[in-house]
XYZ file of C-alpha atoms in Angstrom:
340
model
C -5.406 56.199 107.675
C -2.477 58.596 106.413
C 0.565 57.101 104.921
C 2.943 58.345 107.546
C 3.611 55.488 109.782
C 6.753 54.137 110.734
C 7.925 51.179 108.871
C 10.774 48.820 110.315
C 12.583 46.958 107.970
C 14.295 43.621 109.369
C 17.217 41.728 107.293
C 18.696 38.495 108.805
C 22.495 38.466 108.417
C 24.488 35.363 108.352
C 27.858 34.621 106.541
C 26.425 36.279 103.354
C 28.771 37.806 100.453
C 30.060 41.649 101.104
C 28.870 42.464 97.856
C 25.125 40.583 98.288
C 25.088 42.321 101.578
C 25.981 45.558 100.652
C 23.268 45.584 97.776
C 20.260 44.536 99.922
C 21.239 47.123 102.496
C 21.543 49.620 99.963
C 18.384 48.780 98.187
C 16.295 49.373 101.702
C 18.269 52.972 102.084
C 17.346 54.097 98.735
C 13.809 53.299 99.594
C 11.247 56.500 98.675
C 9.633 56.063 101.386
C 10.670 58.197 104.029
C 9.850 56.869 107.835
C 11.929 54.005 108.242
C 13.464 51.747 110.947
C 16.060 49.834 109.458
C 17.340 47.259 111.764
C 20.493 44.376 110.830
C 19.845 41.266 112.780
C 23.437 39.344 112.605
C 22.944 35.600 113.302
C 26.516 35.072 114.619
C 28.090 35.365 111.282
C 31.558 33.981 111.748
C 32.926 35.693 108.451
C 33.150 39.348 109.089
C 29.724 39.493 108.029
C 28.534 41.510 111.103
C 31.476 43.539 111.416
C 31.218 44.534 107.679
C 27.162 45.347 108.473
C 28.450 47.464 111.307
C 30.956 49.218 108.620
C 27.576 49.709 105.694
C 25.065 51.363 109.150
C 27.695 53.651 109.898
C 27.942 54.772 106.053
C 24.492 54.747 105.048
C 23.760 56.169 108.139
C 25.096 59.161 107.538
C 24.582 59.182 103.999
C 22.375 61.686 102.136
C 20.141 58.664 100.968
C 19.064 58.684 104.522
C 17.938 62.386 105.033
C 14.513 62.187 103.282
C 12.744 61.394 106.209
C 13.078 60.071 109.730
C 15.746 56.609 109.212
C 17.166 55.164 111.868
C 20.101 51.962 110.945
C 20.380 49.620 114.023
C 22.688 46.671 113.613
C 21.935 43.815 116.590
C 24.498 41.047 117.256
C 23.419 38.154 118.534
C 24.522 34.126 118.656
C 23.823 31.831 115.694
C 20.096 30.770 116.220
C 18.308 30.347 112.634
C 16.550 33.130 109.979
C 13.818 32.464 112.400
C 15.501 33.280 115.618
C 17.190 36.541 113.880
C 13.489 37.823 112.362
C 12.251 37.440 115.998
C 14.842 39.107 117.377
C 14.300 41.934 115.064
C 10.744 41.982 115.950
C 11.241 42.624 119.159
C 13.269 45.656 118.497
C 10.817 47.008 115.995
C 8.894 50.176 116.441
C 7.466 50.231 113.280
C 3.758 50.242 112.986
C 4.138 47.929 110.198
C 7.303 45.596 109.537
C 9.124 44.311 106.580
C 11.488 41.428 106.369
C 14.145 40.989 103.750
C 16.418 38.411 103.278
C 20.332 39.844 102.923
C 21.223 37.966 99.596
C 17.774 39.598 98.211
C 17.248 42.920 97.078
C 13.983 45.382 96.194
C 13.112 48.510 93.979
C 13.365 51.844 95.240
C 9.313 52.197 95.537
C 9.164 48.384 97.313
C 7.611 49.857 100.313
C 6.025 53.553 99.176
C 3.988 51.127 96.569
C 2.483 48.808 99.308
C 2.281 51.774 101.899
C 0.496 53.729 99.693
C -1.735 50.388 99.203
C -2.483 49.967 102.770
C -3.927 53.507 103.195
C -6.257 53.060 99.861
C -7.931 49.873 100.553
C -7.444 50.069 104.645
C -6.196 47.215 105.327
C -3.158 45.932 107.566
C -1.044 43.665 105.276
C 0.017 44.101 101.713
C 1.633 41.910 99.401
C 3.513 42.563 96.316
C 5.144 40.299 93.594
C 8.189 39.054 93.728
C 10.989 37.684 91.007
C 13.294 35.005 90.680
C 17.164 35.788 89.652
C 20.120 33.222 89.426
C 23.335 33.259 90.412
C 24.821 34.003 86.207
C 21.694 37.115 86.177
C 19.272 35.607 84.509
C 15.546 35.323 85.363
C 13.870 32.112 86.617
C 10.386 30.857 85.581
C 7.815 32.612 88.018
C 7.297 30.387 91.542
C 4.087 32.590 92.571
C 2.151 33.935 89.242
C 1.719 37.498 89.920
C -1.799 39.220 89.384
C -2.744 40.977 86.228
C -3.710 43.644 88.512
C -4.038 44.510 92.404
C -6.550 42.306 93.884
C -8.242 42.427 97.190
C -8.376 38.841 98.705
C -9.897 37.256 101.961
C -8.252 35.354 104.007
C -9.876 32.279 103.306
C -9.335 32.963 99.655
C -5.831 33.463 100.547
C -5.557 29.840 102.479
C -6.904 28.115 99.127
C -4.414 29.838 96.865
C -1.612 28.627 99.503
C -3.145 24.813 100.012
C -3.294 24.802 96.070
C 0.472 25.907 95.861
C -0.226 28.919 94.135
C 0.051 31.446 96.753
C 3.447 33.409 98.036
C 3.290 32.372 101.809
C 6.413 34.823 102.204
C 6.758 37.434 104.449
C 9.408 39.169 102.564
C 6.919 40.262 99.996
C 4.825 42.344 102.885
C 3.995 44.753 104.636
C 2.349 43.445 107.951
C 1.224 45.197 110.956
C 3.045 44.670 113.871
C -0.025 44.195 115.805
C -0.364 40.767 114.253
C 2.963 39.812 115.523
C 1.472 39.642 118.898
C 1.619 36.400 120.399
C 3.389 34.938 117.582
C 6.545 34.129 116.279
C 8.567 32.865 113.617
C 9.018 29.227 114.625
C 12.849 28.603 115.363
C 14.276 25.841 113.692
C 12.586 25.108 111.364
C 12.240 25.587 107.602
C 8.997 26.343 105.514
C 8.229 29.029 108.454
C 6.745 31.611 107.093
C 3.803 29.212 105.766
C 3.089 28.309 109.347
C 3.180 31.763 110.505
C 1.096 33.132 107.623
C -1.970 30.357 108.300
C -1.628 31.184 112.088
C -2.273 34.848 111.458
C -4.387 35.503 108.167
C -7.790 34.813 110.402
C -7.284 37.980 112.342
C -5.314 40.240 109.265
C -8.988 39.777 107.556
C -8.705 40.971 103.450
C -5.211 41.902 101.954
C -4.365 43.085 99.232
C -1.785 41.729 96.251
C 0.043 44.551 93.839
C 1.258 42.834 90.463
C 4.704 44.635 90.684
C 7.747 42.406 90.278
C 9.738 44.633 92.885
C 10.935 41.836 95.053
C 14.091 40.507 93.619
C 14.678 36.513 95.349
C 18.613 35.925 94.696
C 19.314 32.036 94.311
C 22.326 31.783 96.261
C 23.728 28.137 96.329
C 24.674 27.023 99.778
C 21.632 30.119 101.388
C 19.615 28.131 104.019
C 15.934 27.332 101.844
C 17.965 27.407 98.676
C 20.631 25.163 98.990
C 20.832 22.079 96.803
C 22.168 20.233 99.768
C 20.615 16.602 100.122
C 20.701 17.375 104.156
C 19.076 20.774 104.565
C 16.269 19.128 101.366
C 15.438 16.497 103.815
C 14.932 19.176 106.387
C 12.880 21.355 104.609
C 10.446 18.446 103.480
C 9.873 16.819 107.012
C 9.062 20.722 108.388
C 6.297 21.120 105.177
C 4.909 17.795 106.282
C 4.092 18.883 109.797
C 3.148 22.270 108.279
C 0.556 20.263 106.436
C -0.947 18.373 109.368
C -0.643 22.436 110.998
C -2.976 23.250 107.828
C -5.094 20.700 107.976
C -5.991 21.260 111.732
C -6.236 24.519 111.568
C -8.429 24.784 108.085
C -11.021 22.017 110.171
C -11.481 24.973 112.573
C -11.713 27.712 110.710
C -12.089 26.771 107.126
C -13.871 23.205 106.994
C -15.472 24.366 103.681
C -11.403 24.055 102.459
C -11.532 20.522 103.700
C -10.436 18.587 100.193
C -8.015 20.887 99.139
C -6.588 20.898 103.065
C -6.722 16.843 101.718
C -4.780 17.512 98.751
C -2.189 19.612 100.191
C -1.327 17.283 103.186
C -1.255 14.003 100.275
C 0.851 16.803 98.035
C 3.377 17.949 100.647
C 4.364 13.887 101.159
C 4.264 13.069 98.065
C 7.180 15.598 98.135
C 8.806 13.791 101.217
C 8.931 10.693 99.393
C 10.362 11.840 96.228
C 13.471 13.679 97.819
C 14.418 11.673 101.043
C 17.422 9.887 100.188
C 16.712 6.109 99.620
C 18.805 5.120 102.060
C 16.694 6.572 104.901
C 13.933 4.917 103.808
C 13.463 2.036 106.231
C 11.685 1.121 109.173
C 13.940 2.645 111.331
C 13.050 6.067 110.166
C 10.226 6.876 112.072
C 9.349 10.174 109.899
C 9.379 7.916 107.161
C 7.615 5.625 108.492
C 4.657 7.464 109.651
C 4.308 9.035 106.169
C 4.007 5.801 104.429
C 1.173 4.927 107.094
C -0.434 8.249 106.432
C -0.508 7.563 102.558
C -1.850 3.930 103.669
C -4.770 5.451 105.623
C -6.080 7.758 103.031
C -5.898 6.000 99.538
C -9.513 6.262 99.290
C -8.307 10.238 99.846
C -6.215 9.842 96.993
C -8.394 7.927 94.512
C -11.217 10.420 94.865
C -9.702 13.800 95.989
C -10.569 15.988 93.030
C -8.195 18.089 93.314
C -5.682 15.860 92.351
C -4.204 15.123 88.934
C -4.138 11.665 87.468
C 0.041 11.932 87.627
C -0.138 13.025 91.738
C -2.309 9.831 92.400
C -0.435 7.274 90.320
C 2.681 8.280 91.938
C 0.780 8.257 95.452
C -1.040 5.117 94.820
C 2.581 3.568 93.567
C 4.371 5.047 96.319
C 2.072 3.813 98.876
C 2.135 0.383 97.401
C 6.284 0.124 97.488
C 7.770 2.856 98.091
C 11.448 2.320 98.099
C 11.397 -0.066 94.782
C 9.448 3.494 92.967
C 12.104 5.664 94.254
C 14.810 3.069 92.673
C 12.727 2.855 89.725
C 12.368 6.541 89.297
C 15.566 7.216 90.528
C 17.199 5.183 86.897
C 14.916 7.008 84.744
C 15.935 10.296 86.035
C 19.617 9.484 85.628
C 19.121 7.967 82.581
């Protein structure tokens, strides 16, 4: 395989910052790699966001940046459906051999993509991962959410599935390079949060090994009010009743095809409510709430699970095992001693 494939890069626009905008865009054109399909999904901004990507295609597109190689800047306008809806739509106007997503308040290094191209062709494989970094809104770093590798490693995908079930993997797509051929049949799912998990275990089974470069060259911007970032109690209760179903997703789909991942499949489902229950507001936690309610009967049916699951630290079962017993007094309880 010679690195000289066409890559299409996809960036979900929606009421985002001129300036934010304006550096992610800017950061794909100065890319060294050469063959690129740039393509602006815009979600139906209703801030001049789409109008003002319109305004940076037409510049960049004519820009010297853009002669080193074959780039193409295609900016698609579309209503307001989700990140989801907007990746998809960008997928199906990719002719990219391979595709990249990147979200329009992020930004990457010049060599994002020549580093995981050049990848690809050496170990022959069809997705590539590289490390990513997390910055605040003031500039300064955050503690790592995914360790990155002391070097590149070549991983199966079942190794892959533990490291993500053990919340130590980087489910994201934004940090890849994926063949488009894997896209087929699948989709991000639209609304919905946690998405790229879900779309990651669907597919790993037929992208086979992978491999993971320890380069920090994936910048994540934490944007307050951006949709998976925002501190808002709403969109948190959101994002925790979508990982709970991607759990039960998991755990179904590791019986098939993993069932030698079967505890930590265990773990992760116990894990990912153990999550619910610590940030659903304590007000929705009553028998009308029938998301709530089925998690507390979930943590009831498996506290044998939780006693002997090894995988499990002695903290994650006594707040299980407390949780299960009365949950809404705990949440009081450890609601004081967090304000306190």
């Amino acid at each position: 395989m010679e690195k000289d494939f066409l890559i299409s890069v996809i960036i979900p626009v929606y009421n985002i910052e001129k300036e934010l905008l304006k550096r992610c865009v800017a950061s794909v054109v100065a890319q060294t790699y050469g063959r690129l399909q740039i393509i602006i999904v815009d979600d139906g901004s209703t801030d001049g966001s789409g109008e003002y990507a319109d305004s940076l295609a037409k510049e960049y597109g004519s820009s010297k940046e853009c002669l080193n190689g074959i780039r193409s800047i295609t900016v698609i306008h579309k209503p307001n459906g989700g990140s989801s809806d907007a990746r998809n739509v960008g997928i199906d106007a990719a002719k990219g051999d391979y595709l990249a997503f990147i979200d329009c308040d992020d930004y990457v290094d010049e060599d994002f993509i020549e580093l995981m191209a050049d990848a690809l062709v050496r170990y022959g494989v069809r997705m590539a991962q590289i490390s990513r970094d997390e910055i605040a809104e003031d500039g300064t770093r955050l503690a790592d959410v995914c360790i990155p590798p002391k070097e590149e490693t070549l991983i199966t995908d079942g190794e892959q599935v533990k490291e993500l079930l053990m919340h130590r993997g980087d489910c994201s797509f934004c940090t890849r390079l994926t063949h488009k051929e894997l896209f087929e049949g699948r989709r991000f799912p639209v609304g919905k949060l946690n998405e790229d998990f879900r779309l990651l275990m669907d597919m790993l089974k037929d992208a086979g090994d992978f491999v993971i470069l320890p380069r920090q060259a994936y910048h994540v911007y934490y944007r307050t009010g951006s949709n998976s970032r925002s501190g808002d109690k709403e969109v948190f209760r959101t994002v925790y009743e979508d990982i709970v179903d991607n759990a039960d997703y998991a755990t179904e789909l590791v019986a098939i095809r993993y069932p030698e991942l079967k505890a930590e499949a265990a773990r992760f489902a116990l894990i990912q409510r153990l999550d619910y229950m610590l940030h659903i507001p304590i007000a929705m936690m009553n028998r009308d709430n029938a998301f709530y309610v089925s998690v507390v009967h979930y943590l009831r049916g498996n506290v044998k699970e939780t006693i002997c699951n090894r995988y499990l630290t002695l903290k994650n079962k006594l707040y299980l095992i407390l949780l299960t017993i009365a949950p809404k007094q705990v949440r009081q309880i450890h609601k004081r001693i967090r304000l306190s």
